[in-house]
């Protein structure tokens, strides 16, 4: 819940409290007084809507960096932060104007949508309180850093993870699946980041923990035979979307296979790199499954449908799209078999045929190198 501050006489906190601020024109903001030094604390709250405050989408508190220097979220508790002993999860979230960027202490850097361990000066960020009894976030000079730029490029090659990106209508979202033997298949406040939704028009992608919690960073202890991870997404509008395996670190002997239950298709994302699909506007939580094992994969679908084109209607146009370039033809007929229209597919992976002047039922046949 956001509360607007309308009284110009209200003095804002100079502690860890965060604020959302905007200006209608370019402005210069002046800060007067002594700069913060030493320990700064903030009381956190959680008013859950369910009996399980860890998994409930509640407990998010907007904090802010109170120092004129950056903060490093990867600094250990007791050496600059007080978090886990005070009911604070090790995930943090930044709003970038379209999506929430997320990061988990010690995790892949950057996290989904560019979240890192570095909290710039004056930067607001969300943390999650995991208890209905409340908690306390404390930071001191041990977490301060004065040269943040190298941290934005730093990567931990020892972390095994997969980064997925969902794009559509010139916007995108990201999620990560990573391995850590200390994690579980349920939600872990030490290793996972919950899914926080971005703006309505942007696509959203997330995976599910075993307890059905939506996550932007899903940390699992390992890969077992028959291992699957359900994947959910939200389409801001009807259109074409693309799920991309954008980064892979480790997982050398582990397949990464996407199953589309709606179109009965199975795609090897390690081989293909991406999968294009059409979706209506709305939220879809039971369409995709990520297989991290070849056990129980529907082999018939895998062999027959991997390169088949998809045909659908959007804005009174027949749309043909595929994972590879199509060479062939499209033929449209009425139910008596009379030709309504036809065209060549000259090595493209996306084709549209305008049907705005047509009325009735039609049959569309695509003949291509894929079948």
mmCIF file of C-alpha atoms in Angstrom:
data_model
loop_
_atom_site.group_PDB
_atom_site.id
_atom_site.type_symbol
_atom_site.label_atom_id
_atom_site.label_comp_id
_atom_site.label_asym_id
_atom_site.label_seq_id
_atom_site.Cartn_x
_atom_site.Cartn_y
_atom_site.Cartn_z
ATOM 1 C CA UNK A 1 0.000 0.000 0.000
ATOM 2 C CA UNK A 2 1.381 3.386 -0.994
ATOM 3 C CA UNK A 3 0.554 6.503 1.030
ATOM 4 C CA UNK A 4 1.022 9.912 -0.585
ATOM 5 C CA UNK A 5 2.766 12.559 1.502
ATOM 6 C CA UNK A 6 0.808 15.729 0.737
ATOM 7 C CA UNK A 7 1.857 17.914 3.675
ATOM 8 C CA UNK A 8 4.978 19.872 2.685
ATOM 9 C CA UNK A 9 5.779 20.279 6.383
ATOM 10 C CA UNK A 10 6.377 16.545 6.949
ATOM 11 C CA UNK A 11 10.022 15.805 7.704
ATOM 12 C CA UNK A 12 11.172 12.643 5.953
ATOM 13 C CA UNK A 13 13.255 10.068 7.787
ATOM 14 C CA UNK A 14 17.002 10.170 7.147
ATOM 15 C CA UNK A 15 17.339 6.580 8.334
ATOM 16 C CA UNK A 16 16.699 3.383 6.360
ATOM 17 C CA UNK A 17 13.158 4.283 5.268
ATOM 18 C CA UNK A 18 12.620 4.360 1.523
ATOM 19 C CA UNK A 19 10.452 6.723 -0.521
ATOM 20 C CA UNK A 20 9.194 6.872 -4.087
ATOM 21 C CA UNK A 21 9.943 10.338 -5.446
ATOM 22 C CA UNK A 22 9.335 11.930 -8.850
ATOM 23 C CA UNK A 23 9.522 15.374 -10.417
ATOM 24 C CA UNK A 24 7.479 16.752 -13.300
ATOM 25 C CA UNK A 25 10.493 18.705 -14.580
ATOM 26 C CA UNK A 26 14.246 18.328 -14.245
ATOM 27 C CA UNK A 27 15.154 19.306 -10.702
ATOM 28 C CA UNK A 28 18.098 19.574 -8.337
ATOM 29 C CA UNK A 29 17.617 18.125 -4.868
ATOM 30 C CA UNK A 30 19.699 19.508 -2.016
ATOM 31 C CA UNK A 31 20.482 17.668 1.206
ATOM 32 C CA UNK A 32 21.484 19.770 4.198
ATOM 33 C CA UNK A 33 23.041 18.568 7.449
ATOM 34 C CA UNK A 34 25.457 15.921 8.665
ATOM 35 C CA UNK A 35 26.024 12.828 6.540
ATOM 36 C CA UNK A 36 25.010 9.510 8.073
ATOM 37 C CA UNK A 37 27.689 7.368 9.709
ATOM 38 C CA UNK A 38 27.552 4.265 11.861
ATOM 39 C CA UNK A 39 24.682 1.848 12.366
ATOM 40 C CA UNK A 40 21.207 2.658 11.018
ATOM 41 C CA UNK A 41 18.149 0.473 11.705
ATOM 42 C CA UNK A 42 14.588 0.135 10.447
ATOM 43 C CA UNK A 43 11.669 -1.783 11.969
ATOM 44 C CA UNK A 44 9.960 -4.123 9.493
ATOM 45 C CA UNK A 45 6.429 -5.503 9.473
ATOM 46 C CA UNK A 46 4.525 -8.396 7.923
ATOM 47 C CA UNK A 47 0.719 -8.458 7.860
ATOM 48 C CA UNK A 48 0.052 -11.692 5.951
ATOM 49 C CA UNK A 49 -3.069 -12.638 4.070
ATOM 50 C CA UNK A 50 -2.523 -16.332 4.789
ATOM 51 C CA UNK A 51 -1.289 -18.512 7.623
ATOM 52 C CA UNK A 52 2.190 -18.828 6.108
ATOM 53 C CA UNK A 53 4.003 -15.454 6.111
ATOM 54 C CA UNK A 54 7.057 -16.898 4.324
ATOM 55 C CA UNK A 55 5.129 -17.768 1.166
ATOM 56 C CA UNK A 56 2.415 -15.125 1.343
ATOM 57 C CA UNK A 57 2.919 -12.086 -0.943
ATOM 58 C CA UNK A 58 3.266 -9.796 2.049
ATOM 59 C CA UNK A 59 5.997 -8.453 4.273
ATOM 60 C CA UNK A 60 7.694 -6.254 1.675
ATOM 61 C CA UNK A 61 9.188 -3.120 3.210
ATOM 62 C CA UNK A 62 10.651 -0.222 1.223
ATOM 63 C CA UNK A 63 14.080 0.643 2.589
ATOM 64 C CA UNK A 64 16.628 3.122 1.285
ATOM 65 C CA UNK A 65 20.405 3.527 1.331
ATOM 66 C CA UNK A 66 21.001 6.218 4.004
ATOM 67 C CA UNK A 67 24.659 6.842 3.161
ATOM 68 C CA UNK A 68 26.454 8.961 0.529
ATOM 69 C CA UNK A 69 28.235 5.753 -0.549
ATOM 70 C CA UNK A 70 27.066 2.467 -2.035
ATOM 71 C CA UNK A 71 26.192 -0.626 0.030
ATOM 72 C CA UNK A 72 27.222 -4.217 -0.659
ATOM 73 C CA UNK A 73 24.413 -6.736 -0.016
ATOM 74 C CA UNK A 74 26.932 -9.610 -0.145
ATOM 75 C CA UNK A 75 28.654 -8.508 3.076
ATOM 76 C CA UNK A 76 28.075 -11.134 5.759
ATOM 77 C CA UNK A 77 25.691 -10.694 8.664
ATOM 78 C CA UNK A 78 27.577 -9.379 11.666
ATOM 79 C CA UNK A 79 30.135 -7.658 9.441
ATOM 80 C CA UNK A 80 27.897 -4.907 8.089
ATOM 81 C CA UNK A 81 24.303 -6.171 8.105
ATOM 82 C CA UNK A 82 21.815 -7.664 10.563
ATOM 83 C CA UNK A 83 19.234 -9.646 8.583
ATOM 84 C CA UNK A 84 18.496 -13.340 9.090
ATOM 85 C CA UNK A 85 18.628 -13.154 12.904
ATOM 86 C CA UNK A 86 16.002 -10.381 12.664
ATOM 87 C CA UNK A 87 13.524 -12.112 10.306
ATOM 88 C CA UNK A 88 14.836 -10.564 7.078
ATOM 89 C CA UNK A 89 15.131 -12.654 3.875
ATOM 90 C CA UNK A 90 18.380 -12.439 1.896
ATOM 91 C CA UNK A 91 16.644 -11.249 -1.279
ATOM 92 C CA UNK A 92 16.247 -7.632 -2.357
ATOM 93 C CA UNK A 93 14.278 -5.934 -5.119
ATOM 94 C CA UNK A 94 14.747 -2.728 -7.142
ATOM 95 C CA UNK A 95 12.075 -1.024 -9.271
ATOM 96 C CA UNK A 96 13.557 -0.009 -12.642
ATOM 97 C CA UNK A 97 10.471 1.713 -14.049
ATOM 98 C CA UNK A 98 9.106 -1.373 -15.838
ATOM 99 C CA UNK A 99 10.060 -4.459 -13.841
ATOM 100 C CA UNK A 100 11.412 -5.421 -10.455
ATOM 101 C CA UNK A 101 15.086 -6.374 -10.562
ATOM 102 C CA UNK A 102 15.890 -9.006 -7.920
ATOM 103 C CA UNK A 103 19.038 -10.349 -6.307
ATOM 104 C CA UNK A 104 19.833 -12.960 -3.646
ATOM 105 C CA UNK A 105 22.969 -12.689 -1.502
ATOM 106 C CA UNK A 106 25.780 -14.648 -3.140
ATOM 107 C CA UNK A 107 23.635 -15.570 -6.140
ATOM 108 C CA UNK A 108 24.099 -15.007 -9.893
ATOM 109 C CA UNK A 109 25.240 -11.446 -10.513
ATOM 110 C CA UNK A 110 23.363 -9.767 -12.057
ATOM 111 C CA UNK A 111 20.079 -11.307 -11.029
ATOM 112 C CA UNK A 112 16.847 -11.057 -13.023
ATOM 113 C CA UNK A 113 16.380 -7.702 -14.787
ATOM 114 C CA UNK A 114 19.790 -6.432 -13.701
ATOM 115 C CA UNK A 115 19.581 -6.676 -9.907
ATOM 116 C CA UNK A 116 23.029 -6.719 -8.249
ATOM 117 C CA UNK A 117 24.600 -6.806 -4.808
ATOM 118 C CA UNK A 118 25.380 -3.079 -5.042
ATOM 119 C CA UNK A 119 22.839 -0.615 -3.624
ATOM 120 C CA UNK A 120 23.767 2.854 -4.961
ATOM 121 C CA UNK A 121 23.576 6.005 -2.808
ATOM 122 C CA UNK A 122 19.969 7.210 -2.274
ATOM 123 C CA UNK A 123 18.631 4.016 -3.911
ATOM 124 C CA UNK A 124 15.325 2.635 -2.627
ATOM 125 C CA UNK A 125 14.974 -1.153 -2.376
ATOM 126 C CA UNK A 126 12.465 -3.661 -1.045
ATOM 127 C CA UNK A 127 13.276 -6.320 1.562
ATOM 128 C CA UNK A 128 10.968 -9.046 2.862
ATOM 129 C CA UNK A 129 10.112 -9.539 6.523
ATOM 130 C CA UNK A 130 9.422 -13.251 7.089
ATOM 131 C CA UNK A 131 7.586 -13.137 10.422
ATOM 132 C CA UNK A 132 4.264 -11.761 11.636
ATOM 133 C CA UNK A 133 6.170 -10.709 14.759
ATOM 134 C CA UNK A 134 8.071 -8.196 12.641
ATOM 135 C CA UNK A 135 11.794 -7.745 12.226
ATOM 136 C CA UNK A 136 14.653 -5.279 12.061
ATOM 137 C CA UNK A 137 17.036 -4.414 9.238
ATOM 138 C CA UNK A 138 20.324 -2.892 10.411
ATOM 139 C CA UNK A 139 23.304 -1.716 8.371
ATOM 140 C CA UNK A 140 26.578 -0.151 9.448
ATOM 141 C CA UNK A 141 29.816 1.125 7.940
ATOM 142 C CA UNK A 142 31.051 -2.440 7.318
ATOM 143 C CA UNK A 143 28.665 -2.770 4.355
ATOM 144 C CA UNK A 144 29.716 0.506 2.715
ATOM 145 C CA UNK A 145 31.806 0.523 -0.461
ATOM 146 C CA UNK A 146 33.205 3.527 -2.309
ATOM 147 C CA UNK A 147 33.934 2.014 -5.730
ATOM 148 C CA UNK A 148 30.837 0.212 -6.876
ATOM 149 C CA UNK A 149 31.486 -0.095 -10.617
ATOM 150 C CA UNK A 150 33.563 -3.331 -10.576
ATOM 151 C CA UNK A 151 30.791 -5.095 -8.705
ATOM 152 C CA UNK A 152 28.366 -4.578 -11.612
ATOM 153 C CA UNK A 153 30.611 -6.698 -13.828
ATOM 154 C CA UNK A 154 31.644 -9.261 -11.227
ATOM 155 C CA UNK A 155 30.455 -12.813 -11.768
ATOM 156 C CA UNK A 156 30.803 -15.968 -9.717
ATOM 157 C CA UNK A 157 31.782 -18.730 -12.125
ATOM 158 C CA UNK A 158 31.245 -21.342 -9.409
ATOM 159 C CA UNK A 159 27.477 -20.749 -9.436
ATOM 160 C CA UNK A 160 25.538 -23.049 -11.754
ATOM 161 C CA UNK A 161 22.471 -21.271 -13.074
ATOM 162 C CA UNK A 162 20.148 -20.812 -16.052
ATOM 163 C CA UNK A 163 18.786 -17.390 -16.994
ATOM 164 C CA UNK A 164 15.500 -17.256 -18.894
ATOM 165 C CA UNK A 165 14.182 -14.137 -20.617
ATOM 166 C CA UNK A 166 10.619 -13.580 -21.837
ATOM 167 C CA UNK A 167 10.191 -10.872 -24.478
ATOM 168 C CA UNK A 168 7.117 -9.427 -26.139
ATOM 169 C CA UNK A 169 5.926 -6.070 -27.450
ATOM 170 C CA UNK A 170 9.458 -4.601 -27.022
ATOM 171 C CA UNK A 171 9.418 -5.351 -23.257
ATOM 172 C CA UNK A 172 10.989 -8.214 -21.325
ATOM 173 C CA UNK A 173 11.300 -9.990 -17.985
ATOM 174 C CA UNK A 174 13.802 -12.481 -16.542
ATOM 175 C CA UNK A 175 13.999 -15.347 -14.084
ATOM 176 C CA UNK A 176 16.813 -17.610 -12.861
ATOM 177 C CA UNK A 177 17.056 -21.253 -11.804
ATOM 178 C CA UNK A 178 20.250 -22.036 -9.873
ATOM 179 C CA UNK A 179 21.823 -24.956 -8.017
ATOM 180 C CA UNK A 180 22.892 -24.914 -4.378
ATOM 181 C CA UNK A 181 23.167 -28.127 -2.384
ATOM 182 C CA UNK A 182 22.128 -26.285 0.798
ATOM 183 C CA UNK A 183 18.772 -25.253 -0.675
ATOM 184 C CA UNK A 184 15.516 -27.214 -0.810
ATOM 185 C CA UNK A 185 12.837 -27.602 -3.465
ATOM 186 C CA UNK A 186 10.491 -25.435 -1.376
ATOM 187 C CA UNK A 187 10.917 -21.684 -0.963
ATOM 188 C CA UNK A 188 14.091 -20.710 0.955
ATOM 189 C CA UNK A 189 14.536 -17.207 2.336
ATOM 190 C CA UNK A 190 18.323 -17.679 2.217
ATOM 191 C CA UNK A 191 18.469 -18.624 -1.482
ATOM 192 C CA UNK A 192 15.243 -17.705 -3.330
ATOM 193 C CA UNK A 193 13.666 -14.447 -4.499
ATOM 194 C CA UNK A 194 9.899 -14.129 -4.753
ATOM 195 C CA UNK A 195 8.257 -12.920 -7.934
ATOM 196 C CA UNK A 196 7.212 -9.259 -7.863
ATOM 197 C CA UNK A 197 5.141 -8.120 -10.839
ATOM 198 C CA UNK A 198 6.204 -5.246 -13.075
ATOM 199 C CA UNK A 199 3.949 -2.897 -15.025
ATOM 200 C CA UNK A 200 0.732 -4.238 -16.541
ATOM 201 C CA UNK A 201 1.824 -4.052 -20.185
ATOM 202 C CA UNK A 202 5.127 -5.877 -19.646
ATOM 203 C CA UNK A 203 5.396 -9.688 -19.888
ATOM 204 C CA UNK A 204 6.085 -11.515 -16.629
ATOM 205 C CA UNK A 205 7.850 -14.860 -16.210
ATOM 206 C CA UNK A 206 8.478 -16.933 -13.090
ATOM 207 C CA UNK A 207 8.926 -20.498 -11.913
ATOM 208 C CA UNK A 208 7.272 -22.393 -9.091
ATOM 209 C CA UNK A 209 8.855 -23.905 -6.012
ATOM 210 C CA UNK A 210 7.584 -27.295 -4.867
ATOM 211 C CA UNK A 211 5.193 -25.539 -2.464
ATOM 212 C CA UNK A 212 3.773 -23.551 -5.431
ATOM 213 C CA UNK A 213 5.436 -20.247 -4.488
ATOM 214 C CA UNK A 214 6.145 -17.987 -7.473
ATOM 215 C CA UNK A 215 9.856 -17.163 -7.710
ATOM 216 C CA UNK A 216 12.085 -14.924 -9.823
ATOM 217 C CA UNK A 217 15.159 -16.768 -8.479
ATOM 218 C CA UNK A 218 14.498 -20.455 -7.844
ATOM 219 C CA UNK A 219 17.349 -22.272 -6.087
ATOM 220 C CA UNK A 220 17.203 -26.067 -6.050
ATOM 221 C CA UNK A 221 19.597 -28.523 -4.360
ATOM 222 C CA UNK A 222 20.289 -30.574 -7.475
ATOM 223 C CA UNK A 223 18.831 -32.289 -10.533
ATOM 224 C CA UNK A 224 17.192 -35.678 -10.195
ATOM 225 C CA UNK A 225 15.828 -38.107 -12.780
ATOM 226 C CA UNK A 226 12.506 -36.858 -14.061
ATOM 227 C CA UNK A 227 13.096 -33.414 -12.555
ATOM 228 C CA UNK A 228 10.641 -30.766 -13.767
ATOM 229 C CA UNK A 229 9.986 -27.125 -12.874
ATOM 230 C CA UNK A 230 6.624 -25.549 -13.766
ATOM 231 C CA UNK A 231 6.950 -22.176 -15.480
ATOM 232 C CA UNK A 232 4.273 -19.493 -15.375
ATOM 233 C CA UNK A 233 3.915 -16.269 -17.325
ATOM 234 C CA UNK A 234 1.649 -13.290 -17.788
ATOM 235 C CA UNK A 235 1.041 -11.654 -21.150
ATOM 236 C CA UNK A 236 0.211 -7.968 -20.962
ATOM 237 C CA UNK A 237 -1.487 -8.118 -24.367
ATOM 238 C CA UNK A 238 -2.260 -10.606 -27.096
ATOM 239 C CA UNK A 239 0.694 -11.217 -29.376
ATOM 240 C CA UNK A 240 3.896 -13.048 -30.130
ATOM 241 C CA UNK A 241 6.292 -13.850 -27.308
ATOM 242 C CA UNK A 242 9.697 -15.448 -27.145
ATOM 243 C CA UNK A 243 11.162 -17.441 -24.270
ATOM 244 C CA UNK A 244 14.954 -17.286 -24.501
ATOM 245 C CA UNK A 245 17.614 -19.290 -22.712
ATOM 246 C CA UNK A 246 19.780 -16.182 -22.413
ATOM 247 C CA UNK A 247 22.579 -17.460 -20.166
ATOM 248 C CA UNK A 248 23.814 -20.873 -19.068
ATOM 249 C CA UNK A 249 26.557 -21.382 -16.486
ATOM 250 C CA UNK A 250 27.293 -25.027 -15.692
ATOM 251 C CA UNK A 251 24.592 -27.664 -16.382
ATOM 252 C CA UNK A 252 26.981 -29.288 -18.891
ATOM 253 C CA UNK A 253 25.380 -32.730 -18.660
ATOM 254 C CA UNK A 254 21.867 -31.527 -17.875
ATOM 255 C CA UNK A 255 19.281 -31.077 -20.662
ATOM 256 C CA UNK A 256 17.126 -27.949 -20.616
ATOM 257 C CA UNK A 257 13.921 -28.876 -22.417
ATOM 258 C CA UNK A 258 10.752 -26.799 -22.586
ATOM 259 C CA UNK A 259 7.370 -28.481 -22.958
ATOM 260 C CA UNK A 260 4.455 -26.402 -24.266
ATOM 261 C CA UNK A 261 1.354 -28.262 -23.066
ATOM 262 C CA UNK A 262 -1.027 -26.051 -25.050
ATOM 263 C CA UNK A 263 0.633 -26.666 -28.420
ATOM 264 C CA UNK A 264 1.902 -30.182 -27.572
ATOM 265 C CA UNK A 265 5.470 -29.226 -28.423
ATOM 266 C CA UNK A 266 8.795 -30.069 -26.807
ATOM 267 C CA UNK A 267 11.836 -27.876 -27.500
ATOM 268 C CA UNK A 268 15.475 -28.440 -26.597
ATOM 269 C CA UNK A 269 16.410 -24.935 -25.440
ATOM 270 C CA UNK A 270 20.108 -25.813 -25.313
ATOM 271 C CA UNK A 271 19.915 -26.616 -29.017
ATOM 272 C CA UNK A 272 17.379 -24.008 -30.176
ATOM 273 C CA UNK A 273 18.168 -21.203 -27.736
ATOM 274 C CA UNK A 274 14.647 -19.756 -27.858
ATOM 275 C CA UNK A 275 10.984 -20.602 -28.408
ATOM 276 C CA UNK A 276 8.407 -18.328 -30.043
ATOM 277 C CA UNK A 277 4.724 -18.673 -29.196
ATOM 278 C CA UNK A 278 1.435 -16.826 -29.380
ATOM 279 C CA UNK A 279 -0.518 -15.938 -26.251
ATOM 280 C CA UNK A 280 -3.709 -14.141 -25.357
ATOM 281 C CA UNK A 281 -3.624 -11.435 -22.696
ATOM 282 C CA UNK A 282 -3.738 -12.840 -19.174
ATOM 283 C CA UNK A 283 -1.931 -15.121 -16.756
ATOM 284 C CA UNK A 284 -0.973 -18.690 -17.632
ATOM 285 C CA UNK A 285 0.375 -20.963 -14.909
ATOM 286 C CA UNK A 286 -0.119 -24.402 -16.444
ATOM 287 C CA UNK A 287 1.221 -24.075 -19.993
ATOM 288 C CA UNK A 288 4.984 -24.630 -19.724
ATOM 289 C CA UNK A 289 7.187 -27.183 -17.975
ATOM 290 C CA UNK A 290 10.991 -27.086 -17.836
ATOM 291 C CA UNK A 291 12.512 -30.582 -17.949
ATOM 292 C CA UNK A 292 16.013 -30.907 -16.476
ATOM 293 C CA UNK A 293 16.099 -34.599 -17.283
ATOM 294 C CA UNK A 294 15.241 -36.666 -20.359
ATOM 295 C CA UNK A 295 13.178 -39.073 -18.276
ATOM 296 C CA UNK A 296 9.395 -38.865 -18.834
ATOM 297 C CA UNK A 297 9.739 -36.472 -21.796
ATOM 298 C CA UNK A 298 7.118 -37.248 -24.470
ATOM 299 C CA UNK A 299 9.502 -38.505 -27.173
ATOM 300 C CA UNK A 300 6.835 -38.640 -29.898
ATOM 301 C CA UNK A 301 6.063 -34.961 -29.493
ATOM 302 C CA UNK A 302 9.749 -34.150 -29.385
ATOM 303 C CA UNK A 303 10.472 -35.875 -32.680
ATOM 304 C CA UNK A 304 7.355 -34.791 -34.593
ATOM 305 C CA UNK A 305 6.644 -31.225 -33.551
ATOM 306 C CA UNK A 306 9.931 -29.513 -32.850
ATOM 307 C CA UNK A 307 10.068 -27.638 -36.170
ATOM 308 C CA UNK A 308 6.373 -27.454 -37.054
ATOM 309 C CA UNK A 309 4.980 -23.975 -37.806
ATOM 310 C CA UNK A 310 2.202 -22.468 -35.698
ATOM 311 C CA UNK A 311 -0.898 -20.952 -37.310
ATOM 312 C CA UNK A 312 -3.233 -18.573 -35.494
ATOM 313 C CA UNK A 313 -5.339 -15.444 -35.995
ATOM 314 C CA UNK A 314 -4.469 -12.032 -34.588
ATOM 315 C CA UNK A 315 -6.209 -8.734 -35.419
ATOM 316 C CA UNK A 316 -8.005 -10.367 -38.384
ATOM 317 C CA UNK A 317 -4.749 -11.594 -39.893
ATOM 318 C CA UNK A 318 -3.618 -15.185 -40.340
ATOM 319 C CA UNK A 319 -0.206 -15.456 -38.687
ATOM 320 C CA UNK A 320 2.347 -18.180 -39.377
ATOM 321 C CA UNK A 321 5.426 -18.399 -37.159
ATOM 322 C CA UNK A 322 8.115 -21.002 -36.563
ATOM 323 C CA UNK A 323 11.394 -21.561 -34.723
ATOM 324 C CA UNK A 324 13.277 -21.653 -38.034
ATOM 325 C CA UNK A 325 13.012 -20.085 -41.483
ATOM 326 C CA UNK A 326 10.203 -21.526 -43.579
ATOM 327 C CA UNK A 327 10.428 -22.153 -47.317
ATOM 328 C CA UNK A 328 7.153 -23.156 -48.922
ATOM 329 C CA UNK A 329 3.650 -21.784 -49.351
ATOM 330 C CA UNK A 330 0.435 -20.863 -47.556
ATOM 331 C CA UNK A 331 -2.961 -21.751 -49.055
ATOM 332 C CA UNK A 332 -6.312 -20.474 -47.685
ATOM 333 C CA UNK A 333 -9.615 -22.002 -48.810
ATOM 334 C CA UNK A 334 -13.257 -21.875 -47.802
ATOM 335 C CA UNK A 335 -15.045 -24.997 -46.562
ATOM 336 C CA UNK A 336 -15.891 -25.982 -50.190
ATOM 337 C CA UNK A 337 -12.209 -25.972 -51.085
ATOM 338 C CA UNK A 338 -12.310 -22.794 -53.173
ATOM 339 C CA UNK A 339 -9.133 -20.759 -52.991
ATOM 340 C CA UNK A 340 -9.410 -17.543 -50.992
ATOM 341 C CA UNK A 341 -5.742 -16.624 -51.087
ATOM 342 C CA UNK A 342 -2.209 -17.995 -51.306
ATOM 343 C CA UNK A 343 1.372 -16.794 -51.028
ATOM 344 C CA UNK A 344 4.959 -17.979 -50.924
ATOM 345 C CA UNK A 345 7.020 -18.365 -47.754
ATOM 346 C CA UNK A 346 10.444 -17.188 -48.848
ATOM 347 C CA UNK A 347 12.765 -18.154 -46.012
ATOM 348 C CA UNK A 348 11.033 -16.245 -43.193
ATOM 349 C CA UNK A 349 10.125 -17.345 -39.674
ATOM 350 C CA UNK A 350 7.108 -14.994 -39.435
ATOM 351 C CA UNK A 351 4.388 -14.347 -42.028
ATOM 352 C CA UNK A 352 1.026 -12.511 -41.907
ATOM 353 C CA UNK A 353 -1.890 -12.692 -44.374
ATOM 354 C CA UNK A 354 -4.554 -9.967 -44.144
ATOM 355 C CA UNK A 355 -8.121 -11.333 -43.847
ATOM 356 C CA UNK A 356 -9.916 -8.133 -42.812
ATOM 357 C CA UNK A 357 -12.141 -8.172 -45.920
ATOM 358 C CA UNK A 358 -13.116 -11.857 -45.521
ATOM 359 C CA UNK A 359 -16.073 -13.329 -43.653
ATOM 360 C CA UNK A 360 -16.819 -16.951 -42.795
ATOM 361 C CA UNK A 361 -14.944 -20.161 -41.955
ATOM 362 C CA UNK A 362 -11.650 -20.962 -43.674
ATOM 363 C CA UNK A 363 -8.993 -23.652 -43.814
ATOM 364 C CA UNK A 364 -5.336 -22.620 -43.753
ATOM 365 C CA UNK A 365 -2.720 -25.029 -45.065
ATOM 366 C CA UNK A 366 1.013 -24.337 -44.729
ATOM 367 C CA UNK A 367 3.399 -26.496 -46.692
ATOM 368 C CA UNK A 368 7.034 -25.971 -45.813
ATOM 369 C CA UNK A 369 10.383 -27.599 -45.237
ATOM 370 C CA UNK A 370 9.077 -28.491 -41.758
ATOM 371 C CA UNK A 371 6.166 -30.524 -43.087
#
